[in-house]
CSV table of N, CA and C in Angstrom, one decimal:
chain,number,residue,atom,x,y,z
A,1,UNK,N,-209.7,-87.8,-4.4
A,1,UNK,CA,-211.1,-86.8,-3.8
A,1,UNK,C,-211.7,-86.4,-5.4
A,2,UNK,N,-212.9,-86.5,-4.6
A,2,UNK,CA,-214.5,-85.8,-6.3
A,2,UNK,C,-214.5,-84.5,-5.6
A,3,UNK,N,-214.1,-83.8,-6.5
A,3,UNK,CA,-215.2,-82.2,-5.9
A,3,UNK,C,-215.9,-81.7,-6.7
A,4,UNK,N,-216.6,-82.7,-6.5
A,4,UNK,CA,-218.1,-82.3,-7.8
A,4,UNK,C,-219.2,-81.3,-7.3
A,5,UNK,N,-219.7,-81.5,-6.2
A,5,UNK,CA,-220.1,-80.5,-5.7
A,5,UNK,C,-219.8,-78.8,-5.6
A,6,UNK,N,-218.4,-79.5,-5.6
A,6,UNK,CA,-217.6,-77.6,-5.5
A,6,UNK,C,-217.9,-76.9,-6.4
A,7,UNK,N,-218.5,-77.2,-7.7
A,7,UNK,CA,-218.6,-76.5,-8.6
A,7,UNK,C,-219.1,-75.5,-8.7
A,8,UNK,N,-220.6,-75.3,-7.7
A,8,UNK,CA,-221.3,-74.5,-7.2
A,8,UNK,C,-221.4,-73.9,-6.1
A,9,UNK,N,-219.9,-73.6,-5.7
A,9,UNK,CA,-219.2,-73.4,-4.7
A,9,UNK,C,-218.3,-71.8,-5.4
A,10,UNK,N,-218.5,-71.3,-6.3
A,10,UNK,CA,-217.3,-70.9,-7.3
A,10,UNK,C,-218.5,-69.7,-7.5
A,11,UNK,N,-217.8,-68.5,-7.1
A,11,UNK,CA,-218.4,-67.2,-6.6
A,11,UNK,C,-218.7,-66.3,-8.3
A,12,UNK,N,-219.4,-65.8,-8.7
A,12,UNK,CA,-219.1,-65.7,-10.0
A,12,UNK,C,-218.4,-63.8,-10.2
A,13,UNK,N,-217.9,-63.1,-10.4
A,13,UNK,CA,-217.8,-62.3,-10.3
A,13,UNK,C,-219.3,-60.8,-11.2
A,14,UNK,N,-218.8,-60.1,-10.4
A,14,UNK,CA,-219.7,-59.0,-10.1
A,14,UNK,C,-220.3,-58.7,-11.7
A,15,UNK,N,-219.8,-58.4,-12.0
A,15,UNK,CA,-220.1,-57.9,-13.6
A,15,UNK,C,-221.0,-59.2,-14.6
A,16,UNK,N,-220.9,-59.9,-14.1
A,16,UNK,CA,-221.2,-61.5,-15.3
A,16,UNK,C,-222.9,-61.6,-14.0
A,17,UNK,N,-223.1,-61.2,-13.5
A,17,UNK,CA,-223.9,-61.3,-12.3
A,17,UNK,C,-225.1,-62.0,-13.2
A,18,UNK,N,-225.6,-60.6,-13.9
A,18,UNK,CA,-226.5,-60.3,-14.5
A,18,UNK,C,-226.8,-61.1,-16.3
A,19,UNK,N,-225.6,-61.9,-16.2
A,19,UNK,CA,-225.8,-62.5,-17.7
A,19,UNK,C,-226.2,-64.0,-16.9
A,20,UNK,N,-226.5,-64.6,-15.9
A,20,UNK,CA,-227.1,-65.9,-15.7
A,20,UNK,C,-228.6,-65.4,-15.2
A,21,UNK,N,-229.2,-64.3,-15.9
A,21,UNK,CA,-230.7,-64.1,-15.3
A,21,UNK,C,-231.7,-64.9,-16.2
A,22,UNK,N,-232.3,-65.3,-15.2
A,22,UNK,CA,-234.0,-66.2,-15.3
A,22,UNK,C,-234.7,-65.5,-15.0
A,23,UNK,N,-236.2,-65.0,-16.1
A,23,UNK,CA,-237.2,-64.9,-15.8
A,23,UNK,C,-238.4,-65.8,-15.5
A,24,UNK,N,-239.1,-65.7,-14.7
A,24,UNK,CA,-239.9,-67.1,-14.5
A,24,UNK,C,-241.6,-65.8,-14.1
A,25,UNK,N,-242.4,-66.9,-14.3
A,25,UNK,CA,-243.9,-65.7,-14.2
A,25,UNK,C,-243.8,-64.7,-12.4
A,26,UNK,N,-243.1,-65.7,-11.6
A,26,UNK,CA,-242.7,-65.1,-10.4
A,26,UNK,C,-242.2,-64.0,-9.8
A,27,UNK,N,-241.0,-64.4,-10.4
A,27,UNK,CA,-239.9,-63.7,-10.0
A,27,UNK,C,-238.4,-63.3,-11.4
A,28,UNK,N,-237.4,-62.1,-11.1
A,28,UNK,CA,-236.0,-62.5,-11.8
A,28,UNK,C,-235.2,-62.4,-10.4
A,29,UNK,N,-234.9,-64.6,-11.0
A,29,UNK,CA,-233.7,-65.0,-10.7
A,29,UNK,C,-231.8,-64.6,-11.5
A,30,UNK,N,-231.0,-64.3,-9.6
A,30,UNK,CA,-229.9,-64.5,-10.7
A,30,UNK,C,-228.9,-65.4,-10.3
A,31,UNK,N,-227.9,-66.3,-10.6
A,31,UNK,CA,-226.9,-66.9,-10.2
A,31,UNK,C,-226.1,-66.3,-9.2
A,32,UNK,N,-225.5,-66.4,-8.5
A,32,UNK,CA,-224.3,-65.7,-7.5
A,32,UNK,C,-222.9,-66.4,-7.3
A,33,UNK,N,-223.5,-67.8,-7.9
A,33,UNK,CA,-222.4,-68.5,-8.0
A,33,UNK,C,-222.2,-69.8,-9.4
A,34,UNK,N,-221.5,-70.1,-9.9
A,34,UNK,CA,-221.7,-70.3,-10.7
A,34,UNK,C,-221.6,-71.8,-11.1
A,35,UNK,N,-223.2,-72.1,-12.4
A,35,UNK,CA,-223.5,-72.8,-12.5
A,35,UNK,C,-223.2,-73.9,-13.6
A,36,UNK,N,-223.6,-75.1,-13.3
A,36,UNK,CA,-222.8,-76.0,-13.6
A,36,UNK,C,-223.1,-75.9,-15.6
A,37,UNK,N,-224.2,-75.6,-15.5
A,37,UNK,CA,-224.1,-75.5,-17.2
A,37,UNK,C,-223.1,-74.1,-18.4
A,38,UNK,N,-222.5,-73.3,-17.5
A,38,UNK,CA,-221.8,-72.0,-18.0
A,38,UNK,C,-220.4,-72.4,-18.5
A,39,UNK,N,-219.6,-72.5,-20.0
A,39,UNK,CA,-219.4,-72.5,-20.4
A,39,UNK,C,-217.6,-73.1,-20.4
A,40,UNK,N,-217.4,-72.3,-19.3
A,40,UNK,CA,-216.1,-71.8,-18.7
A,40,UNK,C,-215.9,-72.1,-17.3
A,41,UNK,N,-216.7,-73.1,-16.8
A,41,UNK,CA,-216.5,-73.2,-15.2
A,41,UNK,C,-215.5,-74.4,-14.7
A,42,UNK,N,-215.5,-75.4,-15.9
A,42,UNK,CA,-214.4,-76.2,-16.1
A,42,UNK,C,-212.7,-75.7,-16.0
A,43,UNK,N,-212.7,-74.5,-16.4
A,43,UNK,CA,-211.4,-74.2,-16.6
A,43,UNK,C,-210.7,-73.2,-15.7
A,44,UNK,N,-212.2,-72.3,-15.0
A,44,UNK,CA,-212.1,-71.7,-13.9
A,44,UNK,C,-212.1,-72.6,-12.9
A,45,UNK,N,-213.1,-73.5,-12.6
A,45,UNK,CA,-212.2,-74.7,-11.3
A,45,UNK,C,-211.1,-75.5,-11.7
A,46,UNK,N,-210.4,-75.4,-12.5
A,46,UNK,CA,-208.8,-75.7,-12.0
A,46,UNK,C,-208.3,-74.6,-12.2
A,47,UNK,N,-208.4,-73.4,-12.0
A,47,UNK,CA,-207.5,-72.7,-11.4
A,47,UNK,C,-207.9,-72.6,-9.7
A,48,UNK,N,-208.6,-72.6,-9.9
A,48,UNK,CA,-209.2,-72.4,-7.9
A,48,UNK,C,-208.9,-73.5,-7.6
A,49,UNK,N,-208.8,-74.7,-8.2
A,49,UNK,CA,-208.0,-76.0,-8.0
A,49,UNK,C,-206.3,-75.9,-7.1
A,50,UNK,N,-205.8,-75.4,-8.1
A,50,UNK,CA,-204.6,-75.4,-8.5
A,50,UNK,C,-204.2,-74.2,-7.5
A,51,UNK,N,-205.0,-73.4,-7.6
A,51,UNK,CA,-204.5,-72.2,-6.6
A,51,UNK,C,-204.5,-71.8,-5.0
A,52,UNK,N,-205.5,-72.6,-5.0
A,52,UNK,CA,-205.7,-73.8,-3.7
A,52,UNK,C,-205.1,-74.9,-2.8
A,53,UNK,N,-204.1,-75.2,-4.0
A,53,UNK,CA,-203.4,-76.5,-3.2
A,53,UNK,C,-201.7,-76.3,-4.5
A,54,UNK,N,-201.6,-74.7,-4.2
A,54,UNK,CA,-200.1,-74.2,-5.0
A,54,UNK,C,-199.2,-74.7,-4.0
A,55,UNK,N,-198.5,-74.9,-3.2
A,55,UNK,CA,-197.3,-75.4,-2.0
A,55,UNK,C,-197.4,-76.3,-2.5
A,56,UNK,N,-198.9,-77.2,-2.5
A,56,UNK,CA,-198.1,-79.1,-2.7
A,56,UNK,C,-198.1,-79.6,-4.4
A,57,UNK,N,-199.0,-78.8,-4.7
A,57,UNK,CA,-198.5,-79.6,-6.4
A,57,UNK,C,-197.6,-79.6,-6.8
A,58,UNK,N,-197.8,-81.1,-7.8
A,58,UNK,CA,-196.5,-82.1,-8.0
A,58,UNK,C,-195.5,-81.8,-6.5
A,59,UNK,N,-195.4,-82.2,-5.6
A,59,UNK,CA,-195.0,-82.6,-4.1
A,59,UNK,C,-195.8,-83.8,-3.1
A,60,UNK,N,-197.4,-83.6,-3.2
A,60,UNK,CA,-198.0,-84.5,-2.4
A,60,UNK,C,-199.4,-83.9,-2.8
A,61,UNK,N,-199.5,-83.8,-4.4
A,61,UNK,CA,-200.9,-83.7,-4.5
A,61,UNK,C,-201.2,-83.1,-6.1
A,62,UNK,N,-202.1,-83.6,-6.7
A,62,UNK,CA,-202.8,-83.4,-8.1
A,62,UNK,C,-203.5,-82.7,-7.9
A,63,UNK,N,-203.9,-82.4,-9.2
A,63,UNK,CA,-205.3,-81.3,-9.5
A,63,UNK,C,-205.9,-81.6,-11.1
A,64,UNK,N,-207.0,-82.1,-11.0
A,64,UNK,CA,-207.2,-81.9,-12.8
A,64,UNK,C,-208.9,-81.7,-12.3
A,65,UNK,N,-208.8,-80.8,-12.7
A,65,UNK,CA,-210.6,-80.6,-13.2
A,65,UNK,C,-211.2,-81.1,-11.3
A,66,UNK,N,-212.2,-82.0,-11.9
A,66,UNK,CA,-212.3,-81.6,-10.3
A,66,UNK,C,-211.9,-83.0,-9.1
A,67,UNK,N,-211.3,-83.3,-9.6
A,67,UNK,CA,-210.5,-84.3,-9.0
A,67,UNK,C,-209.4,-84.6,-8.6
A,68,UNK,N,-209.1,-84.3,-7.0
A,68,UNK,CA,-207.4,-84.5,-6.6
A,68,UNK,C,-206.6,-85.5,-6.1
A,69,UNK,N,-205.6,-85.8,-6.4
A,69,UNK,CA,-205.0,-87.5,-5.4
A,69,UNK,C,-204.0,-86.0,-4.4
A,70,UNK,N,-203.8,-86.6,-3.2
A,70,UNK,CA,-202.5,-86.7,-2.6
A,70,UNK,C,-202.3,-88.0,-2.7
A,71,UNK,N,-200.5,-87.5,-2.1
A,71,UNK,CA,-199.9,-88.7,-2.6
A,71,UNK,C,-198.9,-88.2,-1.8
A,72,UNK,N,-198.3,-90.1,-1.1
A,72,UNK,CA,-196.9,-89.6,-0.6
A,72,UNK,C,-195.9,-91.0,-0.7
A,73,UNK,N,-194.9,-91.5,0.3
A,73,UNK,CA,-194.3,-92.7,-0.5
A,73,UNK,C,-195.3,-94.2,1.2
A,74,UNK,N,-195.6,-93.4,1.9
A,74,UNK,CA,-195.6,-93.6,3.9
A,74,UNK,C,-196.6,-93.1,3.8
A,75,UNK,N,-197.6,-94.1,4.9
A,75,UNK,CA,-199.0,-93.9,5.0
A,75,UNK,C,-198.6,-92.6,6.3
A,76,UNK,N,-197.7,-92.1,6.5
A,76,UNK,CA,-197.3,-90.9,7.8
A,76,UNK,C,-197.5,-89.4,6.9
A,77,UNK,N,-196.8,-89.9,6.0
A,77,UNK,CA,-196.4,-88.3,5.5
A,77,UNK,C,-198.3,-88.2,4.0
A,78,UNK,N,-198.4,-88.9,4.6
A,78,UNK,CA,-200.0,-88.9,3.8
A,78,UNK,C,-201.1,-88.0,4.3
A,79,UNK,N,-201.0,-88.8,6.1
A,79,UNK,CA,-201.9,-87.8,7.0
A,79,UNK,C,-201.0,-86.7,7.4
A,80,UNK,N,-200.2,-86.4,7.2
A,80,UNK,CA,-199.5,-84.9,7.0
A,80,UNK,C,-199.9,-84.2,5.9
A,81,UNK,N,-200.2,-84.3,4.5
A,81,UNK,CA,-199.6,-84.1,3.5
A,81,UNK,C,-201.5,-83.7,3.7
A,82,UNK,N,-202.8,-84.7,4.3
A,82,UNK,CA,-204.2,-84.0,4.0
A,82,UNK,C,-203.7,-83.3,5.0
A,83,UNK,N,-203.0,-82.7,5.9
A,83,UNK,CA,-203.8,-81.6,7.5
A,83,UNK,C,-203.3,-81.0,6.5
């Protein structure tokens, strides 16, 4: 599974929102979700993924940055792990 667009779903820390301010002639905008260009988005997303899959890590699932692998020896076990 590829979590490519999932980067855009990681919430910014409240104290860091103002650090992503964009000023335009019409308004001032701030990101509330982490944009893809931030230096630490990869590590933050990796921690989020590992936390989410904590009970399955190294048993039925593996995660590396935005890629997740669900594994099993039998087809029925694979469906159970996905559920």
